[in-house]
Amino acid sequence: MISPAPTAPLTHLLTRLAVTFFSTTPAAPYKQPSVPGSDIPIPSPTAKMPEIPDYPYGPRQVYKQSNTGLYGSQRIRFGNNVSEKFEIKTRRAWRPNVQHKRLWSDSLGVFVRTRVTTRVLRTIDKVGGLDNYLLGHKAQRIKDLGPWGWRLRWRIMQTPAIRERLAKERAALGLPPKEDVGEWIKVEGSQVARDALIAEVDKKLQEDGVFELSNEASAGPSEQDIFMKEQKPRTQ
Ligand SMILES: *[C@@H]1O[C@H](CO)[C@@H](O)[C@H](O)[C@H]1NC(C)=O
């Protein structure tokens, strides 16, 4: 009797290859440590969490793995390899240098596990740590964060250390203390928006001395208010 044994390893190999190259299963989620003294976990990059506001620029549609790591604005790029002799062109790709790292967060007091490109790693070093990187308020930084960085940003904003820091920055700008420091993390949390905000305050002061930053305050909690509220994680 002829056994199918000789073909079995081949089938197995082909299955393995198919799984490796054509799999649509998302990458395994990060195993994050729990945050000491807090019951809010470090969020997963993909799980539905209604308490986290949507990332203003939406998920990236090309090179989707960058949605679950700190990739900056890097993504896969394509071009040609050109042979020396006959200048034959073959397609090739350039991929970002992606590493798995644990990055220390001062405010959380733990290492956060993440995929990060070496270029972003350099930026994090330059700005003095993960927290500073995540809290950058220019539009370009918000774009660089991507959906995952945005979630981490939300998470560290739930810590007393960061809330205190944001309140101090507000005070330094001469803005009145607010229960919610939501102004800081608006989509337009860019330099432009901040300047506009200061201009608005100055104008109001000159006009009638009334400190009313926006009409939203009276219209119940806005999305920004909810963003900054300490919230229990939802269990599903
Ligand atoms: C293109 O060229 C580089 C460097 O010479 C080489 O490492 C790579 O394997 C080539 N890629 C393709 C698709 O031929």
Short mmCIF file of C-alpha atoms and ligand atoms in Angstrom, two decimals:
data_model
loop_
_atom_site.label_atom_id
_atom_site.label_comp_id
_atom_site.label_asym_id
_atom_site.label_seq_id
_atom_site.Cartn_x
_atom_site.Cartn_y
_atom_site.Cartn_z
CA MET A 1 0.00 0.00 0.00
CA ILE A 2 1.28 3.41 -0.92
CA SER A 3 1.11 5.73 2.00
CA PRO A 4 0.56 9.44 1.52
CA ALA A 5 3.43 10.05 3.91
CA PRO A 6 5.93 11.51 1.37
CA THR A 7 3.49 14.24 0.32
CA ALA A 8 2.44 15.14 3.87
CA PRO A 9 5.50 17.24 4.73
CA LEU A 10 5.13 19.10 1.44
CA THR A 11 1.48 19.92 2.12
CA HIS A 12 2.45 20.97 5.57
CA LEU A 13 5.15 23.23 4.21
CA LEU A 14 2.79 24.80 1.68
CA THR A 15 0.23 25.44 4.40
CA ARG A 16 2.90 27.07 6.53
CA LEU A 17 3.95 29.26 3.61
CA ALA A 18 0.37 30.23 2.89
CA VAL A 19 -0.18 31.12 6.53
CA THR A 20 3.01 33.15 6.59
CA PHE A 21 2.51 35.13 3.41
CA PHE A 22 -1.24 35.35 2.87
CA SER A 23 -2.50 35.51 6.40
CA THR A 24 -4.92 38.30 7.22
CA THR A 25 -4.89 37.56 10.94
CA PRO A 26 -3.84 40.65 12.83
CA ALA A 27 -0.58 40.61 14.75
CA ALA A 28 -0.78 39.30 18.30
CA PRO A 29 -1.69 42.13 20.69
CA TYR A 30 0.97 43.56 22.90
CA LYS A 31 1.29 42.10 26.40
CA GLN A 32 1.30 45.25 28.46
CA PRO A 33 2.08 45.55 32.16
CA SER A 34 -0.62 46.86 34.46
CA VAL A 35 -0.17 50.43 35.61
CA PRO A 36 0.65 50.65 39.32
CA GLY A 37 -2.00 52.47 41.33
CA SER A 38 -4.49 52.62 38.47
CA ASP A 39 -7.16 50.30 37.14
CA ILE A 40 -7.10 51.74 33.62
CA PRO A 41 -5.10 49.34 31.47
CA ILE A 42 -2.82 50.38 28.65
CA PRO A 43 -5.24 50.11 25.74
CA SER A 44 -4.81 47.65 22.92
CA PRO A 45 -4.13 49.16 19.49
CA THR A 46 -7.34 47.84 17.98
CA ALA A 47 -9.97 46.93 20.59
CA LYS A 48 -13.10 49.06 20.51
CA MET A 49 -12.87 51.51 23.38
CA PRO A 50 -15.65 54.11 23.25
CA GLU A 51 -14.02 56.22 25.96
CA ILE A 52 -11.09 56.95 23.64
CA PRO A 53 -11.96 59.62 21.08
CA ASP A 54 -11.45 58.75 17.45
CA TYR A 55 -8.07 59.49 15.97
CA PRO A 56 -8.61 62.72 14.02
CA TYR A 57 -6.87 61.57 10.87
CA GLY A 58 -8.54 58.17 10.87
CA PRO A 59 -6.82 54.81 10.41
CA ARG A 60 -4.21 54.62 7.68
CA GLN A 61 -5.41 52.86 4.59
CA VAL A 62 -2.02 51.90 3.18
CA TYR A 63 0.58 49.93 5.12
CA LYS A 64 -1.97 49.11 7.77
CA GLN A 65 0.52 47.61 10.19
CA SER A 66 1.51 51.21 10.96
CA ASN A 67 -1.85 51.57 12.74
CA THR A 68 -0.58 49.37 15.55
CA GLY A 69 2.90 50.78 16.05
CA LEU A 70 4.82 54.02 16.31
CA TYR A 71 5.85 54.41 12.68
CA GLY A 72 5.83 58.17 12.37
CA SER A 73 4.94 59.01 8.79
CA GLN A 74 6.95 56.14 7.43
CA ARG A 75 5.46 53.49 5.28
CA ILE A 76 6.47 50.94 2.71
CA ARG A 77 7.79 52.44 -0.52
CA PHE A 78 8.32 50.88 -3.90
CA GLY A 79 10.81 51.35 -6.68
CA ASN A 80 13.14 49.51 -9.00
CA ASN A 81 16.40 47.64 -8.62
CA VAL A 82 18.36 48.43 -11.72
CA SER A 83 21.02 45.96 -12.83
CA GLU A 84 24.46 47.38 -13.54
CA LYS A 85 25.03 45.58 -16.79
CA PHE A 86 21.82 45.86 -18.81
CA GLU A 87 19.92 48.23 -16.60
CA ILE A 88 17.16 45.69 -16.18
CA LYS A 89 14.59 46.88 -13.71
CA THR A 90 13.07 44.65 -11.08
CA ARG A 91 10.52 45.83 -8.58
CA ARG A 92 11.61 46.14 -4.99
CA ALA A 93 10.37 47.61 -1.75
CA TRP A 94 11.87 49.68 1.03
CA ARG A 95 10.40 48.94 4.42
CA PRO A 96 10.75 51.04 7.56
CA ASN A 97 13.17 49.60 10.10
CA VAL A 98 10.64 48.33 12.61
CA GLN A 99 11.75 47.07 16.01
CA HIS A 100 9.93 45.67 19.00
CA LYS A 101 10.75 47.75 22.05
CA ARG A 102 9.69 48.46 25.58
CA LEU A 103 9.61 52.23 26.02
CA TRP A 104 9.67 53.77 29.47
CA SER A 105 6.81 56.10 30.31
CA ASP A 106 7.52 58.46 33.20
CA SER A 107 3.87 59.20 33.83
CA LEU A 108 2.73 55.58 33.82
CA GLY A 109 5.80 54.28 35.65
CA VAL A 110 6.00 51.20 33.42
CA PHE A 111 7.56 50.08 30.16
CA VAL A 112 5.09 50.20 27.29
CA ARG A 113 5.54 47.51 24.69
CA THR A 114 5.29 48.67 21.11
CA ARG A 115 6.58 48.30 17.63
CA VAL A 116 8.55 51.40 16.78
CA THR A 117 10.68 52.43 13.83
CA THR A 118 14.28 53.40 14.48
CA ARG A 119 13.54 56.85 13.12
CA VAL A 120 10.78 57.43 15.64
CA LEU A 121 13.04 55.99 18.34
CA ARG A 122 15.53 58.72 17.50
CA THR A 123 12.82 61.38 17.75
CA ILE A 124 11.72 60.00 21.12
CA ASP A 125 15.30 60.29 22.35
CA LYS A 126 15.57 63.83 21.04
CA VAL A 127 12.40 65.10 22.71
CA GLY A 128 13.32 63.43 25.98
CA GLY A 129 11.18 60.35 26.28
CA LEU A 130 7.96 58.68 25.26
CA ASP A 131 5.68 61.02 27.22
CA ASN A 132 7.09 64.12 25.57
CA TYR A 133 6.76 62.48 22.19
CA LEU A 134 3.14 61.53 22.78
CA LEU A 135 2.20 64.96 24.11
CA GLY A 136 3.57 66.89 21.13
CA HIS A 137 0.87 69.34 20.09
CA LYS A 138 1.85 70.24 16.54
CA ALA A 139 -0.30 68.91 13.76
CA GLN A 140 2.62 66.96 12.29
CA ARG A 141 3.17 65.12 15.58
CA ILE A 142 -0.49 64.19 15.79
CA LYS A 143 -0.23 62.81 12.25
CA ASP A 144 2.94 60.92 13.16
CA LEU A 145 1.35 59.34 16.21
CA GLY A 146 -1.10 57.32 14.17
CA PRO A 147 -4.07 55.61 15.82
CA TRP A 148 -1.92 53.67 18.28
CA GLY A 149 0.14 56.66 19.41
CA TRP A 150 -3.13 58.54 19.82
CA ARG A 151 -4.39 55.84 22.18
CA LEU A 152 -1.19 55.93 24.20
CA ARG A 153 -1.52 59.72 24.33
CA TRP A 154 -5.02 59.35 25.71
CA ARG A 155 -3.80 56.84 28.26
CA ILE A 156 -1.01 59.00 29.68
CA MET A 157 -3.44 61.92 29.81
CA GLN A 158 -5.43 59.92 32.36
CA THR A 159 -2.51 60.08 34.79
CA PRO A 160 -2.31 62.73 37.55
CA ALA A 161 1.26 63.64 36.50
CA ILE A 162 0.24 64.64 32.98
CA ARG A 163 -2.93 66.41 34.11
CA GLU A 164 -0.86 68.52 36.46
CA ARG A 165 1.61 69.25 33.71
CA LEU A 166 -1.09 70.35 31.27
CA ALA A 167 -2.67 72.54 33.93
CA LYS A 168 0.70 74.21 34.52
CA GLU A 169 1.17 74.82 30.80
CA ARG A 170 -2.26 76.41 30.71
CA ALA A 171 -1.37 78.66 33.60
CA ALA A 172 1.92 79.66 31.97
CA LEU A 173 -0.05 80.80 28.93
CA GLY A 174 -2.25 82.94 31.16
CA LEU A 175 -5.31 80.84 30.48
CA PRO A 176 -7.76 80.29 33.30
CA PRO A 177 -7.61 76.89 34.99
CA LYS A 178 -10.23 74.54 33.68
CA GLU A 179 -11.79 71.43 35.03
CA ASP A 180 -11.07 69.83 31.71
CA VAL A 181 -7.94 70.70 29.83
CA GLY A 182 -9.58 69.49 26.66
CA GLU A 183 -8.42 72.49 24.65
CA TRP A 184 -5.00 70.91 24.53
CA ILE A 185 -5.91 67.79 22.82
CA LYS A 186 -8.29 68.96 20.19
CA VAL A 187 -7.68 67.79 16.67
CA GLU A 188 -6.49 71.27 15.94
CA GLY A 189 -4.14 70.87 18.90
CA SER A 190 -1.62 72.37 16.56
CA GLN A 191 0.42 75.49 17.05
CA VAL A 192 -2.08 77.34 14.89
CA ALA A 193 -4.98 76.38 17.08
CA ARG A 194 -3.13 77.30 20.23
CA ASP A 195 -2.20 80.71 18.86
CA ALA A 196 -5.76 81.22 17.72
CA LEU A 197 -6.92 80.34 21.21
CA ILE A 198 -4.58 82.86 22.81
CA ALA A 199 -5.65 85.51 20.30
CA GLU A 200 -9.28 84.75 21.12
CA VAL A 201 -8.65 85.16 24.84
CA ASP A 202 -6.77 88.42 24.31
CA LYS A 203 -9.60 89.79 22.19
CA LYS A 204 -12.21 88.83 24.75
CA LEU A 205 -10.16 90.46 27.49
CA GLN A 206 -9.91 93.70 25.57
CA GLU A 207 -13.57 93.71 24.67
CA ASP A 208 -15.26 93.16 27.97
CA GLY A 209 -13.01 91.20 30.26
CA VAL A 210 -15.30 88.23 30.08
CA PHE A 211 -13.50 84.91 30.23
CA GLU A 212 -15.66 82.73 28.11
CA LEU A 213 -13.49 80.55 25.93
CA SER A 214 -16.30 78.96 24.03
CA ASN A 215 -19.99 78.37 24.13
CA GLU A 216 -19.45 74.69 24.51
CA ALA A 217 -19.01 75.09 28.24
CA SER A 218 -22.71 75.63 28.75
CA ALA A 219 -23.78 73.00 26.26
CA GLY A 220 -23.02 70.00 28.44
CA PRO A 221 -19.90 67.85 28.26
CA SER A 222 -18.33 67.98 24.83
CA GLU A 223 -16.22 65.27 23.33
CA GLN A 224 -13.12 67.00 24.64
CA ASP A 225 -14.53 67.02 28.16
CA ILE A 226 -15.14 63.32 28.02
CA PHE A 227 -11.64 62.76 26.69
CA MET A 228 -10.06 64.05 29.86
CA LYS A 229 -12.38 62.48 32.40
CA GLU A 230 -10.94 59.63 34.40
CA GLN A 231 -13.02 56.71 33.29
CA LYS A 232 -13.38 53.12 34.23
CA PRO A 233 -12.37 50.77 31.44
CA ARG A 234 -15.37 49.09 29.92
CA THR A 235 -15.53 45.40 30.36
CA GLN A 236 -17.09 43.44 27.57
C1 LIG B 1 17.80 44.90 -4.87
O1 LIG B 1 19.12 45.24 -4.61
C2 LIG B 1 19.52 45.10 -3.26
C3 LIG B 1 20.90 45.66 -3.10
O2 LIG B 1 21.73 45.35 -4.18
C4 LIG B 1 19.37 43.66 -2.83
O3 LIG B 1 19.74 43.51 -1.49
C5 LIG B 1 17.96 43.21 -3.03
O4 LIG B 1 17.84 41.83 -2.73
C6 LIG B 1 17.48 43.47 -4.45
N1 LIG B 1 16.07 43.20 -4.51
C7 LIG B 1 15.47 42.61 -5.51
C8 LIG B 1 14.00 42.43 -5.40
O5 LIG B 1 16.07 42.20 -6.47
#
